[in-house]
Amino acid sequence: MGNQPLTDEYVAKKLDAAKTHFERTVDCKHTEFDDLYPYMVEHPQFFWYKRYVAWSELLTIVNICQDCGYEWEKHFTGQQAEYVRQRVMSAKVLDHWYENQPNDSKEHVG
């Protein structure tokens, strides 16, 4: 397996995947995490933990984007980008993540 060049296309793909993963957790939809830890579905704290893991992944990819000079903000609404810059996942982030987005913006999360 060869090395993957760190191109804008590659970084954008990873950023979009991390954003989609986080949005699926906001929407309480199935993710790879459910397959890794199926027994956790029985525990109420699971959903917060699952979201925390996805949020951490998103912040990690954003940090890589910043280090590489990639303009990550264009993948988010202004409010979402501000939440990411603040780095703290809270109930406010979960409750208002989709505010000010076009109606069809959640379509890719399906």
PDB file of N, CA and C in Angstrom, residues 49-99:
ATOM      1  N   TYR A  49     -21.070   9.778  24.664  1.00  0.00           N
ATOM      2  CA  TYR A  49     -19.719   9.293  24.380  1.00  0.00           C
ATOM      3  C   TYR A  49     -19.495   9.167  22.876  1.00  0.00           C
ATOM      4  N   LYS A  50     -20.458   8.621  22.181  1.00  0.00           N
ATOM      5  CA  LYS A  50     -20.377   8.455  20.730  1.00  0.00           C
ATOM      6  C   LYS A  50     -20.207   9.820  20.055  1.00  0.00           C
ATOM      7  N   ARG A  51     -20.951  10.804  20.508  1.00  0.00           N
ATOM      8  CA  ARG A  51     -20.825  12.157  19.950  1.00  0.00           C
ATOM      9  C   ARG A  51     -19.473  12.766  20.284  1.00  0.00           C
ATOM     10  N   TYR A  52     -19.015  12.532  21.493  1.00  0.00           N
ATOM     11  CA  TYR A  52     -17.710  13.053  21.890  1.00  0.00           C
ATOM     12  C   TYR A  52     -16.601  12.479  20.997  1.00  0.00           C
ATOM     13  N   VAL A  53     -16.658  11.200  20.713  1.00  0.00           N
ATOM     14  CA  VAL A  53     -15.660  10.561  19.849  1.00  0.00           C
ATOM     15  C   VAL A  53     -15.699  11.178  18.453  1.00  0.00           C
ATOM     16  N   ALA A  54     -16.892  11.355  17.898  1.00  0.00           N
ATOM     17  CA  ALA A  54     -17.020  11.947  16.561  1.00  0.00           C
ATOM     18  C   ALA A  54     -16.556  13.403  16.558  1.00  0.00           C
ATOM     19  N   TRP A  55     -16.874  14.146  17.611  1.00  0.00           N
ATOM     20  CA  TRP A  55     -16.438  15.544  17.731  1.00  0.00           C
ATOM     21  C   TRP A  55     -14.914  15.613  17.808  1.00  0.00           C
ATOM     22  N   SER A  56     -14.316  14.734  18.565  1.00  0.00           N
ATOM     23  CA  SER A  56     -12.851  14.703  18.676  1.00  0.00           C
ATOM     24  C   SER A  56     -12.210  14.405  17.330  1.00  0.00           C
ATOM     25  N   GLU A  57     -12.798  13.482  16.584  1.00  0.00           N
ATOM     26  CA  GLU A  57     -12.302  13.167  15.248  1.00  0.00           C
ATOM     27  C   GLU A  57     -12.385  14.397  14.352  1.00  0.00           C
ATOM     28  N   LEU A  58     -13.514  15.097  14.396  1.00  0.00           N
ATOM     29  CA  LEU A  58     -13.691  16.296  13.587  1.00  0.00           C
ATOM     30  C   LEU A  58     -12.655  17.358  13.943  1.00  0.00           C
ATOM     31  N   LEU A  59     -12.434  17.583  15.230  1.00  0.00           N
ATOM     32  CA  LEU A  59     -11.443  18.583  15.653  1.00  0.00           C
ATOM     33  C   LEU A  59     -10.033  18.189  15.225  1.00  0.00           C
ATOM     34  N   THR A  60      -9.727  16.909  15.255  1.00  0.00           N
ATOM     35  CA  THR A  60      -8.406  16.439  14.827  1.00  0.00           C
ATOM     36  C   THR A  60      -8.190  16.723  13.343  1.00  0.00           C
ATOM     37  N   ILE A  61      -9.179  16.426  12.529  1.00  0.00           N
ATOM     38  CA  ILE A  61      -9.069  16.684  11.088  1.00  0.00           C
ATOM     39  C   ILE A  61      -8.965  18.183  10.829  1.00  0.00           C
ATOM     40  N   VAL A  62      -9.725  18.989  11.552  1.00  0.00           N
ATOM     41  CA  VAL A  62      -9.637  20.449  11.400  1.00  0.00           C
ATOM     42  C   VAL A  62      -8.234  20.931  11.761  1.00  0.00           C
ATOM     43  N   ASN A  63      -7.647  20.385  12.803  1.00  0.00           N
ATOM     44  CA  ASN A  63      -6.271  20.764  13.175  1.00  0.00           C
ATOM     45  C   ASN A  63      -5.289  20.437  12.056  1.00  0.00           C
ATOM     46  N   ILE A  64      -5.460  19.290  11.438  1.00  0.00           N
ATOM     47  CA  ILE A  64      -4.600  18.913  10.312  1.00  0.00           C
ATOM     48  C   ILE A  64      -4.804  19.899   9.164  1.00  0.00           C
ATOM     49  N   CYS A  65      -6.055  20.247   8.899  1.00  0.00           N
ATOM     50  CA  CYS A  65      -6.357  21.234   7.849  1.00  0.00           C
ATOM     51  C   CYS A  65      -5.650  22.552   8.137  1.00  0.00           C
ATOM     52  N   GLN A  66      -5.724  23.009   9.374  1.00  0.00           N
ATOM     53  CA  GLN A  66      -5.074  24.266   9.747  1.00  0.00           C
ATOM     54  C   GLN A  66      -3.562  24.170   9.570  1.00  0.00           C
ATOM     55  N   ASP A  67      -2.982  23.056   9.980  1.00  0.00           N
ATOM     56  CA  ASP A  67      -1.533  22.868   9.839  1.00  0.00           C
ATOM     57  C   ASP A  67      -1.098  22.885   8.379  1.00  0.00           C
ATOM     58  N   CYS A  68      -1.975  22.399   7.507  1.00  0.00           N
ATOM     59  CA  CYS A  68      -1.662  22.320   6.069  1.00  0.00           C
ATOM     60  C   CYS A  68      -2.083  23.574   5.299  1.00  0.00           C
ATOM     61  N   GLY A  69      -2.721  24.508   5.978  1.00  0.00           N
ATOM     62  CA  GLY A  69      -3.178  25.718   5.314  1.00  0.00           C
ATOM     63  C   GLY A  69      -4.436  25.523   4.479  1.00  0.00           C
ATOM     64  N   TYR A  70      -5.173  24.443   4.736  1.00  0.00           N
ATOM     65  CA  TYR A  70      -6.402  24.167   4.001  1.00  0.00           C
ATOM     66  C   TYR A  70      -7.543  24.969   4.624  1.00  0.00           C
ATOM     67  N   GLU A  71      -8.370  25.594   3.799  1.00  0.00           N
ATOM     68  CA  GLU A  71      -9.494  26.407   4.266  1.00  0.00           C
ATOM     69  C   GLU A  71     -10.681  25.517   4.640  1.00  0.00           C
ATOM     70  N   TRP A  72     -10.675  25.008   5.838  1.00  0.00           N
ATOM     71  CA  TRP A  72     -11.684  24.070   6.303  1.00  0.00           C
ATOM     72  C   TRP A  72     -13.046  24.718   6.504  1.00  0.00           C
ATOM     73  N   GLU A  73     -13.068  26.031   6.786  1.00  0.00           N
ATOM     74  CA  GLU A  73     -14.319  26.715   7.124  1.00  0.00           C
ATOM     75  C   GLU A  73     -15.365  26.635   6.016  1.00  0.00           C
ATOM     76  N   LYS A  74     -14.917  26.529   4.763  1.00  0.00           N
ATOM     77  CA  LYS A  74     -15.866  26.523   3.643  1.00  0.00           C
ATOM     78  C   LYS A  74     -16.774  25.282   3.645  1.00  0.00           C
ATOM     79  N   HIS A  75     -16.454  24.298   4.459  1.00  0.00           N
ATOM     80  CA  HIS A  75     -17.260  23.079   4.553  1.00  0.00           C
ATOM     81  C   HIS A  75     -18.368  23.191   5.602  1.00  0.00           C
ATOM     82  N   PHE A  76     -18.439  24.337   6.266  1.00  0.00           N
ATOM     83  CA  PHE A  76     -19.367  24.538   7.377  1.00  0.00           C
ATOM     84  C   PHE A  76     -20.127  25.848   7.208  1.00  0.00           C
ATOM     85  N   THR A  77     -21.260  25.954   7.886  1.00  0.00           N
ATOM     86  CA  THR A  77     -21.920  27.253   7.971  1.00  0.00           C
ATOM     87  C   THR A  77     -21.070  28.124   8.893  1.00  0.00           C
ATOM     88  N   GLY A  78     -21.336  29.402   8.909  1.00  0.00           N
ATOM     89  CA  GLY A  78     -20.591  30.300   9.799  1.00  0.00           C
ATOM     90  C   GLY A  78     -20.712  29.899  11.259  1.00  0.00           C
ATOM     91  N   GLN A  79     -21.927  29.542  11.678  1.00  0.00           N
ATOM     92  CA  GLN A  79     -22.148  29.149  13.072  1.00  0.00           C
ATOM     93  C   GLN A  79     -21.429  27.840  13.395  1.00  0.00           C
ATOM     94  N   GLN A  80     -21.483  26.882  12.489  1.00  0.00           N
ATOM     95  CA  GLN A  80     -20.785  25.610  12.715  1.00  0.00           C
ATOM     96  C   GLN A  80     -19.280  25.838  12.837  1.00  0.00           C
ATOM     97  N   ALA A  81     -18.734  26.661  11.964  1.00  0.00           N
ATOM     98  CA  ALA A  81     -17.294  26.953  12.025  1.00  0.00           C
ATOM     99  C   ALA A  81     -16.938  27.589  13.361  1.00  0.00           C
ATOM    100  N   GLU A  82     -17.812  28.440  13.865  1.00  0.00           N
ATOM    101  CA  GLU A  82     -17.567  29.061  15.169  1.00  0.00           C
ATOM    102  C   GLU A  82     -17.581  28.018  16.284  1.00  0.00           C
ATOM    103  N   TYR A  83     -18.522  27.083  16.229  1.00  0.00           N
ATOM    104  CA  TYR A  83     -18.542  26.000  17.221  1.00  0.00           C
ATOM    105  C   TYR A  83     -17.229  25.222  17.175  1.00  0.00           C
ATOM    106  N   VAL A  84     -16.754  24.922  15.980  1.00  0.00           N
ATOM    107  CA  VAL A  84     -15.509  24.159  15.831  1.00  0.00           C
ATOM    108  C   VAL A  84     -14.339  24.969  16.379  1.00  0.00           C
ATOM    109  N   ARG A  85     -14.295  26.261  16.075  1.00  0.00           N
ATOM    110  CA  ARG A  85     -13.206  27.118  16.599  1.00  0.00           C
ATOM    111  C   ARG A  85     -13.225  27.158  18.122  1.00  0.00           C
ATOM    112  N   GLN A  86     -14.421  27.134  18.725  1.00  0.00           N
ATOM    113  CA  GLN A  86     -14.528  27.152  20.187  1.00  0.00           C
ATOM    114  C   GLN A  86     -14.124  25.821  20.810  1.00  0.00           C
ATOM    115  N   ARG A  87     -14.170  24.743  20.022  1.00  0.00           N
ATOM    116  CA  ARG A  87     -13.688  23.424  20.366  1.00  0.00           C
ATOM    117  C   ARG A  87     -14.474  22.692  21.466  1.00  0.00           C
ATOM    118  N   VAL A  88     -15.491  23.281  22.042  1.00  0.00           N
ATOM    119  CA  VAL A  88     -16.227  22.659  23.133  1.00  0.00           C
ATOM    120  C   VAL A  88     -17.555  22.134  22.610  1.00  0.00           C
ATOM    121  N   MET A  89     -17.724  20.826  22.691  1.00  0.00           N
ATOM    122  CA  MET A  89     -19.006  20.250  22.312  1.00  0.00           C
ATOM    123  C   MET A  89     -19.941  20.339  23.514  1.00  0.00           C
ATOM    124  N   SER A  90     -21.064  20.954  23.294  1.00  0.00           N
ATOM    125  CA  SER A  90     -22.030  21.131  24.373  1.00  0.00           C
ATOM    126  C   SER A  90     -23.422  20.836  23.840  1.00  0.00           C
ATOM    127  N   ALA A  91     -24.388  20.884  24.720  1.00  0.00           N
ATOM    128  CA  ALA A  91     -25.777  20.705  24.294  1.00  0.00           C
ATOM    129  C   ALA A  91     -26.148  21.779  23.280  1.00  0.00           C
ATOM    130  N   LYS A  92     -25.593  22.980  23.433  1.00  0.00           N
ATOM    131  CA  LYS A  92     -25.858  24.070  22.483  1.00  0.00           C
ATOM    132  C   LYS A  92     -25.417  23.679  21.073  1.00  0.00           C
ATOM    133  N   VAL A  93     -24.246  23.094  20.962  1.00  0.00           N
ATOM    134  CA  VAL A  93     -23.751  22.653  19.653  1.00  0.00           C
ATOM    135  C   VAL A  93     -24.700  21.618  19.071  1.00  0.00           C
ATOM    136  N   LEU A  94     -25.092  20.647  19.873  1.00  0.00           N
ATOM    137  CA  LEU A  94     -25.978  19.588  19.394  1.00  0.00           C
ATOM    138  C   LEU A  94     -27.357  20.126  19.020  1.00  0.00           C
ATOM    139  N   ASP A  95     -27.867  21.048  19.805  1.00  0.00           N
ATOM    140  CA  ASP A  95     -29.206  21.592  19.561  1.00  0.00           C
ATOM    141  C   ASP A  95     -29.256  22.541  18.370  1.00  0.00           C
ATOM    142  N   HIS A  96     -28.148  23.223  18.083  1.00  0.00           N
ATOM    143  CA  HIS A  96     -28.171  24.282  17.074  1.00  0.00           C
ATOM    144  C   HIS A  96     -27.245  24.018  15.883  1.00  0.00           C
ATOM    145  N   TRP A  97     -26.732  22.815  15.757  1.00  0.00           N
ATOM    146  CA  TRP A  97     -25.781  22.500  14.684  1.00  0.00           C
ATOM    147  C   TRP A  97     -26.343  22.801  13.297  1.00  0.00           C
ATOM    148  N   TYR A  98     -27.624  22.521  13.090  1.00  0.00           N
ATOM    149  CA  TYR A  98     -28.219  22.677  11.761  1.00  0.00           C
ATOM    150  C   TYR A  98     -28.881  24.036  11.536  1.00  0.00           C
ATOM    151  N   GLU A  99     -28.817  24.932  12.487  1.00  0.00           N
ATOM    152  CA  GLU A  99     -29.433  26.246  12.296  1.00  0.00           C
ATOM    153  C   GLU A  99     -28.777  26.981  11.146  1.00  0.00           C
TER     154      GLU A  99
END
